[in-house]
Amino acid sequence: METPFSSFFALCSLLSAITYCCLIYNATLFHKLRCFLLPLLPGDDAPPTYPVIGCLISFYKNRHRLLSWYTDLLSASPTQTVAIRRLGARKTIITANPDNVEYMLKTNFINFPKGKPFTDILNDFLGCGIFNVDGELWHAQRKLASHQFSSKSLKEHVETIVKESVKMKLFPLLDSLAGGKAVDLQEVLRRLGFDIVCRLSSGFDPCCLGDEHCFSDEVEILKAFDKAGEISAKREATPISTAWKLKKVLGVGSEKVLKDSVKKIHDFISKIVDERKKNITKSESKDLLSRMIMDGVSEDVIRDMLISFIMAGRDTTSAAMTWLFYALSRHSQACLCETMRLYPPVAWDSKHAVYDDVLPDGTPVKAGDRVTYFPYGMGRMEKIWGMDRFEFRPDRWFDCKPDENGGTLYLKEVSPFKFPVFHAGPRVCIGKGLANVQMSYVVASIVKRFEIRPVVSREEAVYLPLLTAHMDGGLKVFIRRRQQRTAATCQDSKIKKNLFESTS
């Protein structure tokens, strides 16, 4: 009777014989055999990988802590890059190497578009909006948006809308909540962000932070955006992609919820567009919607662009501000850059190689491979930020330059490929400057007028990486009016340069 040991011995003998023959008679064949077997074996910096299923077992075991799992793998990698192979998904190369990020986003930008696998996942929600397209369609939308975002009139418009929203909506709401029960500050900031971005992009005010909606009420359009974003993001994390595709064909489960949510969003946008077409005038065309209508952009493109800008403008700024207040509650001082280093609004972003390539660190890339850069992990790499990478240390962003007063702090210029929270290269976030203005003004206004005290908890807040990263469960706080209106600042009084300026 054959024993497991004898079977193992026979297999080893067979492999030894094959190897010997290759060495003696055909070195090229041996090289090919080695190249085939090597990817199937786990390295020191890779998860256990097996034939056919790849690292599906490890992926499944770590599905609830993917961010930490990826970060651990990258930290152990000499190149800060790992390859993930699993059944039902393309090979994914994940990197936290700034040289690789620069190569993907700038040097060889043309070889790393988002790619069809990515756009298929988000197509039902974002359609052909600027964040979900490549090539000529992306160039056309980028050109249109860049012209709008670079205009002086828009910058003045942004300042007016942000100040009005804070004074007329945010302050009255926080005043009414002061001294009462705990409130979810993340939800406050998300509703404020939604109102602001809708006014900026379409000229329409949905009044989610008061007026038409009591704060305790559920707002259907916000719920629709939340569900569409959540389900679209979970498509990406599904171990086998055919699962969500089958549910979509059958129209059941989460895919039915996604379809219903997207319909509500389309109806919401269509009403705004129809109303604007009836009342558009050149003298009042300060928003993106008016510009697109006057330029003759098709209704489908208008709709999808507005959805992209609303989704990004609301969730990224509100996420960054939520984590900033969380950081402020745990440290004596803080700044926005350090907050986004540890809690980036977007945890990762993927591209798909058009043709075979090699990254600067020597990692080979095959056509069709997914290549993901990982801002969340990059903020936790010792090679990038040093031994104190897990510490919240705002002063790491400043240089001290001597002057007549003994020294002045200046914001460091940090490579956007080391700190890619606003993307980088040709696809760098168009609204980066406007987002910084909005976030800095809102945060400073709140801190100056109110004391924000989180509900006492010893638990670490959970970072939830959907399309944009949220704080799982929100940020429950108590609000109290300040007795003395002292100046609020996140920086030393000697800092001459705006703390929230571009770091690129």
Short mmCIF file of C-alpha atoms in Angstrom, two decimals:
data_model
loop_
_atom_site.label_atom_id
_atom_site.label_comp_id
_atom_site.label_asym_id
_atom_site.label_seq_id
_atom_site.Cartn_x
_atom_site.Cartn_y
_atom_site.Cartn_z
CA MET A 1 0.00 0.00 0.00
CA GLU A 2 1.36 3.39 -1.00
CA THR A 3 1.99 5.79 1.90
CA PRO A 4 1.96 9.61 1.79
CA PHE A 5 5.71 9.55 2.43
CA SER A 6 6.37 7.27 -0.52
CA SER A 7 4.23 9.46 -2.77
CA PHE A 8 6.14 12.53 -1.65
CA PHE A 9 9.47 10.74 -2.19
CA ALA A 10 8.40 9.66 -5.68
CA LEU A 11 7.36 13.24 -6.57
CA CYS A 12 10.69 14.63 -5.35
CA SER A 13 12.55 12.01 -7.35
CA LEU A 14 10.61 12.88 -10.49
CA LEU A 15 11.28 16.60 -10.09
CA SER A 16 14.97 15.88 -9.47
CA ALA A 17 15.16 13.77 -12.62
CA ILE A 18 13.48 16.48 -14.71
CA THR A 19 15.79 19.11 -13.30
CA TYR A 20 18.86 16.97 -13.99
CA CYS A 21 17.82 16.36 -17.59
CA CYS A 22 17.19 20.06 -18.12
CA LEU A 23 20.59 20.97 -16.74
CA ILE A 24 22.35 18.44 -18.90
CA TYR A 25 20.45 18.68 -22.15
CA ASN A 26 18.56 21.95 -22.29
CA ALA A 27 19.43 24.94 -20.12
CA THR A 28 16.75 27.01 -21.88
CA LEU A 29 14.03 24.53 -20.94
CA PHE A 30 15.19 24.62 -17.31
CA HIS A 31 14.98 28.41 -17.34
CA LYS A 32 11.41 28.24 -18.65
CA LEU A 33 10.46 25.67 -16.01
CA ARG A 34 11.94 27.86 -13.28
CA CYS A 35 10.11 30.95 -14.57
CA PHE A 36 6.86 28.97 -14.49
CA LEU A 37 7.31 27.59 -10.98
CA LEU A 38 8.79 30.65 -9.29
CA PRO A 39 5.62 32.80 -9.38
CA LEU A 40 3.73 29.97 -7.69
CA LEU A 41 6.02 29.97 -4.67
CA PRO A 42 5.62 32.51 -1.87
CA GLY A 43 8.55 34.83 -1.25
CA ASP A 44 9.47 36.56 1.98
CA ASP A 45 7.34 39.54 0.99
CA ALA A 46 4.41 37.74 -0.64
CA PRO A 47 1.38 35.82 0.70
CA PRO A 48 1.26 32.01 0.27
CA THR A 49 0.45 31.37 -3.38
CA TYR A 50 -0.76 28.12 -4.95
CA PRO A 51 -1.41 26.86 -8.49
CA VAL A 52 -4.73 27.97 -10.03
CA ILE A 53 -6.17 29.67 -6.91
CA GLY A 54 -3.12 31.86 -6.25
CA CYS A 55 -3.36 33.63 -2.87
CA LEU A 56 -7.17 33.36 -2.72
CA ILE A 57 -7.00 31.66 0.70
CA SER A 58 -4.90 34.44 2.23
CA PHE A 59 -7.01 37.10 0.52
CA TYR A 60 -10.20 35.58 1.94
CA LYS A 61 -8.73 35.29 5.46
CA ASN A 62 -7.66 38.95 5.36
CA ARG A 63 -10.70 40.35 3.52
CA HIS A 64 -11.76 42.33 6.61
CA ARG A 65 -8.30 43.88 7.08
CA LEU A 66 -7.03 44.31 3.53
CA LEU A 67 -5.44 47.70 4.25
CA SER A 68 -3.33 46.33 7.10
CA TRP A 69 -2.56 43.14 5.17
CA TYR A 70 -1.31 45.05 2.13
CA THR A 71 0.64 47.45 4.36
CA ASP A 72 2.36 44.55 6.15
CA LEU A 73 3.29 42.91 2.84
CA LEU A 74 4.67 46.16 1.43
CA SER A 75 6.63 46.92 4.58
CA ALA A 76 8.35 43.51 4.32
CA SER A 77 9.15 43.96 0.63
CA PRO A 78 12.65 45.28 -0.22
CA THR A 79 11.11 47.23 -3.12
CA GLN A 80 7.84 48.20 -1.37
CA THR A 81 6.04 46.33 -4.16
CA VAL A 82 4.19 42.98 -4.12
CA ALA A 83 2.29 40.93 -6.69
CA ILE A 84 -1.08 39.44 -5.74
CA ARG A 85 -2.44 36.52 -7.77
CA ARG A 86 -5.83 35.04 -6.97
CA LEU A 87 -8.54 33.06 -8.72
CA GLY A 88 -11.19 35.18 -10.40
CA ALA A 89 -9.08 38.35 -10.63
CA ARG A 90 -6.24 39.70 -12.72
CA LYS A 91 -2.77 39.72 -11.31
CA THR A 92 -2.44 42.86 -9.22
CA ILE A 93 0.84 44.63 -8.54
CA ILE A 94 0.56 46.81 -5.45
CA THR A 95 3.20 49.42 -4.79
CA ALA A 96 4.11 52.01 -2.19
CA ASN A 97 7.33 52.92 -4.00
CA PRO A 98 7.35 56.65 -4.94
CA ASP A 99 9.50 55.96 -8.04
CA ASN A 100 6.93 53.47 -9.29
CA VAL A 101 4.11 55.91 -8.56
CA GLU A 102 5.84 58.64 -10.57
CA TYR A 103 6.46 56.20 -13.42
CA MET A 104 2.78 55.19 -13.53
CA LEU A 105 1.24 58.61 -13.10
CA LYS A 106 3.70 60.72 -15.10
CA THR A 107 6.75 59.18 -16.82
CA ASN A 108 4.85 56.45 -18.70
CA PHE A 109 1.35 57.78 -18.10
CA ILE A 110 0.13 56.56 -21.49
CA ASN A 111 0.72 52.90 -20.55
CA PHE A 112 -1.29 53.04 -17.34
CA PRO A 113 -4.88 54.12 -18.02
CA LYS A 114 -7.65 53.13 -15.67
CA GLY A 115 -8.52 50.32 -18.04
CA LYS A 116 -11.72 48.46 -18.89
CA PRO A 117 -11.74 46.19 -15.79
CA PHE A 118 -11.83 49.31 -13.59
CA THR A 119 -14.34 51.25 -15.66
CA ASP A 120 -16.65 48.22 -15.89
CA ILE A 121 -16.89 48.10 -12.09
CA LEU A 122 -17.89 51.77 -11.79
CA ASN A 123 -19.74 52.17 -15.08
CA ASP A 124 -23.24 51.78 -13.65
CA PHE A 125 -22.59 54.55 -11.12
CA LEU A 126 -20.11 56.95 -12.76
CA GLY A 127 -20.83 56.15 -16.42
CA CYS A 128 -18.58 58.13 -18.75
CA GLY A 129 -17.74 60.79 -16.15
CA ILE A 130 -14.20 62.17 -16.01
CA PHE A 131 -13.09 59.83 -13.19
CA ASN A 132 -14.11 56.71 -15.10
CA VAL A 133 -12.82 57.25 -18.64
CA ASP A 134 -9.54 57.25 -20.56
CA GLY A 135 -8.26 58.53 -23.89
CA GLU A 136 -9.99 61.22 -25.91
CA LEU A 137 -13.12 61.28 -23.78
CA TRP A 138 -11.00 61.98 -20.70
CA HIS A 139 -8.94 64.64 -22.55
CA ALA A 140 -12.09 66.46 -23.69
CA GLN A 141 -13.62 66.52 -20.21
CA ARG A 142 -10.33 67.44 -18.59
CA LYS A 143 -9.92 70.40 -20.94
CA LEU A 144 -13.43 71.62 -20.23
CA ALA A 145 -13.08 71.24 -16.46
CA SER A 146 -9.58 72.76 -16.35
CA HIS A 147 -10.79 75.91 -18.09
CA GLN A 148 -13.64 76.22 -15.61
CA PHE A 149 -11.53 75.52 -12.51
CA SER A 150 -8.76 77.91 -13.48
CA SER A 151 -11.00 80.92 -13.98
CA LYS A 152 -10.74 83.79 -11.53
CA SER A 153 -14.52 84.11 -11.38
CA LEU A 154 -14.85 80.52 -10.13
CA LYS A 155 -12.34 81.10 -7.33
CA GLU A 156 -14.35 84.10 -6.18
CA HIS A 157 -17.54 82.05 -6.56
CA VAL A 158 -16.08 79.26 -4.40
CA GLU A 159 -15.11 81.69 -1.67
CA THR A 160 -18.60 83.22 -1.66
CA ILE A 161 -20.41 79.86 -1.55
CA VAL A 162 -18.21 78.37 1.18
CA LYS A 163 -18.55 81.45 3.39
CA GLU A 164 -22.31 81.63 2.85
CA SER A 165 -22.72 77.91 3.60
CA VAL A 166 -20.74 78.15 6.82
CA LYS A 167 -22.49 81.31 8.04
CA MET A 168 -26.05 80.55 6.93
CA LYS A 169 -26.17 76.76 7.38
CA LEU A 170 -23.35 75.29 9.43
CA PHE A 171 -23.27 77.82 12.27
CA PRO A 172 -27.05 77.79 12.89
CA LEU A 173 -27.06 73.98 12.93
CA LEU A 174 -24.11 73.68 15.32
CA ASP A 175 -25.59 76.40 17.53
CA SER A 176 -28.83 74.40 17.77
CA LEU A 177 -26.91 71.24 18.63
CA ALA A 178 -24.58 72.86 21.19
CA GLY A 179 -25.02 71.62 24.72
CA GLY A 180 -27.27 68.79 23.63
CA LYS A 181 -26.81 65.10 22.93
CA ALA A 182 -24.00 63.66 20.80
CA VAL A 183 -24.13 64.27 17.04
CA ASP A 184 -22.34 62.62 14.14
CA LEU A 185 -19.89 65.27 12.94
CA GLN A 186 -19.02 63.21 9.88
CA GLU A 187 -22.64 63.35 8.74
CA VAL A 188 -22.72 67.13 9.34
CA LEU A 189 -19.63 67.60 7.17
CA ARG A 190 -20.88 65.27 4.45
CA ARG A 191 -24.17 67.14 4.17
CA LEU A 192 -22.34 70.46 4.11
CA GLY A 193 -19.99 69.13 1.43
CA PHE A 194 -22.92 67.90 -0.67
CA ASP A 195 -24.65 71.28 -0.54
CA ILE A 196 -21.44 73.12 -1.44
CA VAL A 197 -20.39 70.86 -4.33
CA CYS A 198 -23.92 70.88 -5.80
CA ARG A 199 -23.96 74.68 -5.79
CA LEU A 200 -20.46 74.87 -7.29
CA SER A 201 -21.02 72.32 -10.04
CA SER A 202 -24.66 72.91 -10.93
CA GLY A 203 -25.84 76.10 -9.23
CA PHE A 204 -28.50 74.05 -7.42
CA ASP A 205 -28.77 73.99 -3.62
CA PRO A 206 -30.26 70.69 -2.32
CA CYS A 207 -30.46 72.16 1.22
CA CYS A 208 -29.35 68.95 2.93
CA LEU A 209 -27.98 70.85 5.93
CA GLY A 210 -31.14 72.60 6.98
CA ASP A 211 -34.07 74.51 5.49
CA GLU A 212 -35.85 71.72 3.64
CA HIS A 213 -34.34 68.89 5.68
CA CYS A 214 -34.23 68.54 9.44
CA PHE A 215 -30.83 67.13 10.41
CA SER A 216 -32.48 64.14 12.06
CA ASP A 217 -34.29 63.26 8.81
CA GLU A 218 -32.88 60.85 6.25
CA VAL A 219 -32.23 62.50 2.88
CA GLU A 220 -33.05 60.12 0.02
CA ILE A 221 -30.57 61.50 -2.51
CA LEU A 222 -27.72 61.26 0.00
CA LYS A 223 -28.71 57.68 0.79
CA ALA A 224 -28.73 56.90 -2.95
CA PHE A 225 -25.20 58.27 -3.40
CA ASP A 226 -24.03 56.34 -0.33
CA LYS A 227 -25.49 53.04 -1.52
CA ALA A 228 -24.23 53.44 -5.07
CA GLY A 229 -20.72 54.19 -3.86
CA GLU A 230 -20.69 51.41 -1.27
CA ILE A 231 -21.92 48.67 -3.62
CA SER A 232 -19.65 49.79 -6.46
CA ALA A 233 -16.65 49.65 -4.12
CA LYS A 234 -17.60 46.19 -2.86
CA ARG A 235 -17.65 44.89 -6.42
CA GLU A 236 -13.89 45.43 -6.45
CA ALA A 237 -13.42 43.48 -3.21
CA THR A 238 -15.54 40.50 -4.29
CA PRO A 239 -13.17 37.48 -4.38
CA ILE A 240 -14.66 36.24 -7.67
CA SER A 241 -16.02 38.97 -9.96
CA THR A 242 -18.54 36.69 -11.69
CA ALA A 243 -20.56 36.76 -8.44
CA TRP A 244 -21.61 40.42 -8.73
CA LYS A 245 -21.96 40.14 -12.51
CA LEU A 246 -24.41 37.26 -12.12
CA LYS A 247 -26.43 39.20 -9.53
CA LYS A 248 -26.54 42.13 -11.96
CA VAL A 249 -27.90 39.95 -14.77
CA LEU A 250 -30.52 38.46 -12.45
CA GLY A 251 -31.32 41.86 -10.90
CA VAL A 252 -31.16 40.63 -7.32
CA GLY A 253 -29.52 41.52 -4.01
CA SER A 254 -27.05 44.38 -3.84
CA GLU A 255 -27.11 44.82 -7.62
CA LYS A 256 -30.82 45.61 -7.53
CA VAL A 257 -30.18 48.17 -4.78
CA LEU A 258 -27.43 49.69 -6.93
CA LYS A 259 -29.72 49.92 -9.96
CA ASP A 260 -32.48 51.59 -7.91
CA SER A 261 -29.99 54.02 -6.32
CA VAL A 262 -28.49 55.01 -9.66
CA LYS A 263 -31.98 55.66 -11.07
CA LYS A 264 -32.70 58.05 -8.18
CA ILE A 265 -29.40 59.83 -8.83
CA HIS A 266 -30.09 60.12 -12.57
CA ASP A 267 -33.58 61.51 -11.90
CA PHE A 268 -32.11 64.02 -9.43
CA ILE A 269 -29.48 65.22 -11.93
CA SER A 270 -31.93 65.30 -14.86
CA LYS A 271 -34.26 67.65 -12.98
CA ILE A 272 -31.38 70.00 -12.23
CA VAL A 273 -30.22 70.00 -15.86
CA ASP A 274 -33.74 70.54 -17.25
CA GLU A 275 -34.35 73.44 -14.87
CA ARG A 276 -31.04 75.06 -15.74
CA LYS A 277 -31.70 74.83 -19.48
CA LYS A 278 -34.91 76.76 -18.99
CA ASN A 279 -33.26 79.58 -17.04
CA ILE A 280 -29.67 79.76 -18.27
CA THR A 281 -28.15 83.16 -18.94
CA LYS A 282 -24.57 83.93 -19.95
CA SER A 283 -24.17 86.58 -17.30
CA GLU A 284 -24.83 84.07 -14.53
CA SER A 285 -22.93 81.07 -15.90
CA LYS A 286 -20.41 80.63 -13.11
CA ASP A 287 -20.96 76.91 -12.55
CA LEU A 288 -19.75 73.90 -14.53
CA LEU A 289 -23.26 72.86 -15.58
CA SER A 290 -23.99 76.16 -17.32
CA ARG A 291 -20.68 76.00 -19.16
CA MET A 292 -21.36 72.48 -20.40
CA ILE A 293 -24.86 73.36 -21.58
CA MET A 294 -23.60 76.41 -23.49
CA ASP A 295 -20.81 74.31 -25.04
CA GLY A 296 -23.33 71.81 -26.37
CA VAL A 297 -22.13 68.83 -24.30
CA SER A 298 -24.46 65.82 -24.57
CA GLU A 299 -26.91 65.19 -21.74
CA ASP A 300 -25.37 61.81 -20.84
CA VAL A 301 -21.90 63.33 -20.49
CA ILE A 302 -23.27 66.27 -18.48
CA ARG A 303 -25.05 63.86 -16.13
CA ASP A 304 -22.03 61.62 -15.63
CA MET A 305 -19.63 64.53 -15.12
CA LEU A 306 -21.91 66.06 -12.48
CA ILE A 307 -22.20 62.73 -10.66
CA SER A 308 -18.40 62.37 -10.63
CA PHE A 309 -17.81 65.88 -9.31
CA ILE A 310 -20.56 65.65 -6.69
CA MET A 311 -19.34 62.28 -5.45
CA ALA A 312 -15.71 63.37 -5.28
CA GLY A 313 -16.29 66.88 -4.00
CA ARG A 314 -18.57 65.77 -1.19
CA ASP A 315 -16.89 62.65 0.10
CA THR A 316 -13.18 63.51 -0.16
CA THR A 317 -13.34 66.85 1.65
CA SER A 318 -15.75 65.64 4.32
CA ALA A 319 -13.61 62.54 4.93
CA ALA A 320 -10.44 64.61 5.34
CA MET A 321 -12.14 67.05 7.72
CA THR A 322 -13.67 64.23 9.78
CA TRP A 323 -10.28 62.62 10.33
CA LEU A 324 -8.77 66.01 11.09
CA PHE A 325 -11.23 66.58 13.93
CA TYR A 326 -10.55 63.04 15.12
CA ALA A 327 -6.81 63.80 15.11
CA LEU A 328 -7.37 67.10 16.92
CA SER A 329 -9.23 65.25 19.67
CA ARG A 330 -6.26 62.95 20.30
CA HIS A 331 -3.36 65.38 19.91
CA SER A 332 -2.52 68.86 21.18
CA GLN A 333 -2.25 70.21 17.61
CA ALA A 334 -2.62 68.94 14.09
CA CYS A 335 -2.60 69.85 10.40
CA LEU A 336 -4.41 68.71 7.30
CA CYS A 337 -1.37 67.29 5.52
CA GLU A 338 -0.48 64.97 8.41
CA THR A 339 -4.11 63.87 8.68
CA MET A 340 -4.28 62.94 5.00
CA ARG A 341 -0.93 61.13 5.23
CA LEU A 342 -2.41 58.68 7.74
CA TYR A 343 -6.02 58.80 6.59
CA PRO A 344 -6.05 59.59 2.84
CA PRO A 345 -9.50 60.28 1.33
CA VAL A 346 -8.79 57.57 -1.26
CA ALA A 347 -6.97 54.48 0.04
CA TRP A 348 -5.76 53.16 -3.34
CA ASP A 349 -6.08 53.70 -7.07
CA SER A 350 -5.56 51.18 -9.86
CA LYS A 351 -4.42 51.31 -13.47
CA HIS A 352 -4.18 48.55 -16.10
CA ALA A 353 -1.08 48.18 -18.27
CA VAL A 354 -1.63 48.45 -22.01
CA TYR A 355 1.60 46.65 -22.91
CA ASP A 356 4.43 44.80 -21.16
CA ASP A 357 6.58 47.05 -19.01
CA VAL A 358 9.05 47.13 -16.14
CA LEU A 359 8.64 49.43 -13.12
CA PRO A 360 11.66 51.42 -11.86
CA ASP A 361 12.18 48.95 -8.99
CA GLY A 362 12.52 46.10 -11.49
CA THR A 363 9.02 44.67 -11.11
CA PRO A 364 7.86 43.19 -14.45
CA VAL A 365 4.40 44.16 -15.65
CA LYS A 366 2.48 42.20 -18.28
CA ALA A 367 -0.13 43.73 -20.57
CA GLY A 368 -3.46 43.62 -18.76
CA ASP A 369 -1.95 43.50 -15.26
CA ARG A 370 -3.55 45.75 -12.67
CA VAL A 371 -1.05 48.09 -11.06
CA THR A 372 -2.24 49.75 -7.85
CA TYR A 373 -0.57 52.55 -5.96
CA PHE A 374 -1.50 52.63 -2.30
CA PRO A 375 -1.61 56.03 -0.50
CA TYR A 376 -2.80 54.43 2.76
CA GLY A 377 0.20 52.12 2.84
CA MET A 378 2.60 54.80 1.62
CA GLY A 379 1.77 56.93 4.65
CA ARG A 380 2.92 54.01 6.81
CA MET A 381 6.18 53.12 5.07
CA GLU A 382 9.34 53.49 7.17
CA LYS A 383 11.41 54.04 4.01
CA ILE A 384 9.31 57.09 3.15
CA TRP A 385 8.45 58.65 6.53
CA GLY A 386 10.96 57.21 8.96
CA MET A 387 10.76 55.26 12.20
CA ASP A 388 8.02 57.51 13.58
CA ARG A 389 5.73 56.86 10.61
CA PHE A 390 2.82 55.77 12.84
CA GLU A 391 3.04 58.88 15.01
CA PHE A 392 0.89 61.92 14.36
CA ARG A 393 3.60 64.57 13.99
CA PRO A 394 2.53 67.75 12.15
CA ASP A 395 5.99 69.30 12.49
CA ARG A 396 7.35 66.81 9.95
CA TRP A 397 5.80 69.06 7.28
CA PHE A 398 7.78 72.17 8.22
CA ASP A 399 11.26 73.56 7.69
CA CYS A 400 12.67 76.19 10.01
CA LYS A 401 14.49 79.02 8.25
CA PRO A 402 16.44 81.56 10.31
CA ASP A 403 15.30 85.17 10.40
CA GLU A 404 15.58 88.17 12.69
CA ASN A 405 13.13 86.59 15.13
CA GLY A 406 15.16 83.42 15.49
CA GLY A 407 13.39 81.27 12.92
CA THR A 408 10.25 80.97 10.81
CA LEU A 409 8.44 77.78 9.88
CA TYR A 410 7.73 77.13 6.22
CA LEU A 411 5.74 74.31 4.67
CA LYS A 412 8.01 71.78 2.99
CA GLU A 413 7.63 70.98 -0.66
CA VAL A 414 6.88 67.26 -0.78
CA SER A 415 6.78 65.24 -3.99
CA PRO A 416 3.20 64.40 -5.01
CA PHE A 417 4.50 60.91 -5.84
CA LYS A 418 5.49 60.45 -2.20
CA PHE A 419 2.22 61.97 -0.98
CA PRO A 420 -0.29 61.24 -3.81
CA VAL A 421 -3.53 62.03 -1.97
CA PHE A 422 -4.56 64.36 -4.80
CA HIS A 423 -3.29 61.97 -7.47
CA ALA A 424 -0.38 63.35 -9.58
CA GLY A 425 0.81 63.80 -13.15
CA PRO A 426 -1.65 64.61 -15.96
CA ARG A 427 -4.61 63.37 -13.90
CA VAL A 428 -3.78 65.38 -10.78
CA CYS A 429 -6.96 66.53 -9.02
CA ILE A 430 -8.28 69.65 -10.77
CA GLY A 431 -10.06 70.82 -7.65
CA LYS A 432 -7.09 70.40 -5.32
CA GLY A 433 -6.68 74.10 -4.58
CA LEU A 434 -10.40 74.70 -4.15
CA ALA A 435 -10.70 71.67 -1.85
CA ASN A 436 -7.90 72.98 0.34
CA VAL A 437 -9.57 76.39 0.56
CA GLN A 438 -12.89 74.81 1.51
CA MET A 439 -11.43 72.45 4.11
CA SER A 440 -9.18 75.00 5.77
CA TYR A 441 -11.94 77.62 5.98
CA VAL A 442 -14.58 75.22 7.33
CA VAL A 443 -12.28 73.66 9.93
CA ALA A 444 -10.90 77.01 11.10
CA SER A 445 -14.42 78.44 11.34
CA ILE A 446 -15.68 75.54 13.45
CA VAL A 447 -12.69 75.47 15.80
CA LYS A 448 -12.84 79.23 16.32
CA ARG A 449 -16.51 79.24 17.32
CA PHE A 450 -17.07 75.81 18.91
CA GLU A 451 -15.41 73.25 21.13
CA ILE A 452 -15.69 69.77 19.64
CA ARG A 453 -15.39 66.95 22.17
CA PRO A 454 -15.69 63.34 20.94
CA VAL A 455 -17.78 60.90 22.90
CA VAL A 456 -15.34 59.17 25.26
CA SER A 457 -14.07 55.94 23.73
CA ARG A 458 -10.87 54.00 24.04
CA GLU A 459 -11.37 52.26 20.70
CA GLU A 460 -9.43 53.33 17.65
CA ALA A 461 -11.62 54.74 14.87
CA VAL A 462 -12.03 52.38 11.90
CA TYR A 463 -10.97 53.57 8.46
CA LEU A 464 -13.46 52.27 5.89
CA PRO A 465 -12.03 52.27 2.33
CA LEU A 466 -14.99 52.50 -0.04
CA LEU A 467 -14.79 54.65 -3.20
CA THR A 468 -13.70 57.33 -0.77
CA ALA A 469 -12.67 56.53 2.79
CA HIS A 470 -15.12 57.10 5.61
CA MET A 471 -14.92 56.71 9.36
CA ASP A 472 -16.94 53.60 10.07
CA GLY A 473 -19.86 54.51 12.30
CA GLY A 474 -19.19 58.22 12.00
CA LEU A 475 -17.59 60.59 14.52
CA LYS A 476 -19.90 61.12 17.49
CA VAL A 477 -19.14 64.39 19.27
CA PHE A 478 -20.51 66.84 21.79
CA ILE A 479 -20.59 70.48 20.68
CA ARG A 480 -20.18 73.50 22.94
CA ARG A 481 -19.96 77.19 22.09
CA ARG A 482 -16.66 78.81 22.99
CA GLN A 483 -16.89 81.41 25.75
CA GLN A 484 -14.14 83.53 24.26
CA ARG A 485 -13.68 83.81 20.53
CA THR A 486 -9.99 83.10 20.47
CA ALA A 487 -8.13 82.70 17.25
CA ALA A 488 -8.05 79.09 16.06
CA THR A 489 -4.96 77.86 14.31
CA CYS A 490 -3.21 74.57 13.62
CA GLN A 491 0.22 76.13 13.34
CA ASP A 492 2.76 78.27 15.13
CA SER A 493 2.12 82.00 14.93
CA LYS A 494 5.40 82.41 13.09
CA ILE A 495 4.32 80.32 10.09
CA LYS A 496 4.09 82.68 7.16
CA LYS A 497 2.97 80.23 4.54
CA ASN A 498 -0.59 78.88 4.43
CA LEU A 499 -0.70 75.51 6.11
CA PHE A 500 -3.19 74.18 3.59
CA GLU A 501 -1.40 75.19 0.40
CA SER A 502 -0.34 72.64 -2.21
CA THR A 503 2.45 70.31 -1.08
CA SER A 504 3.52 69.47 -4.60
#
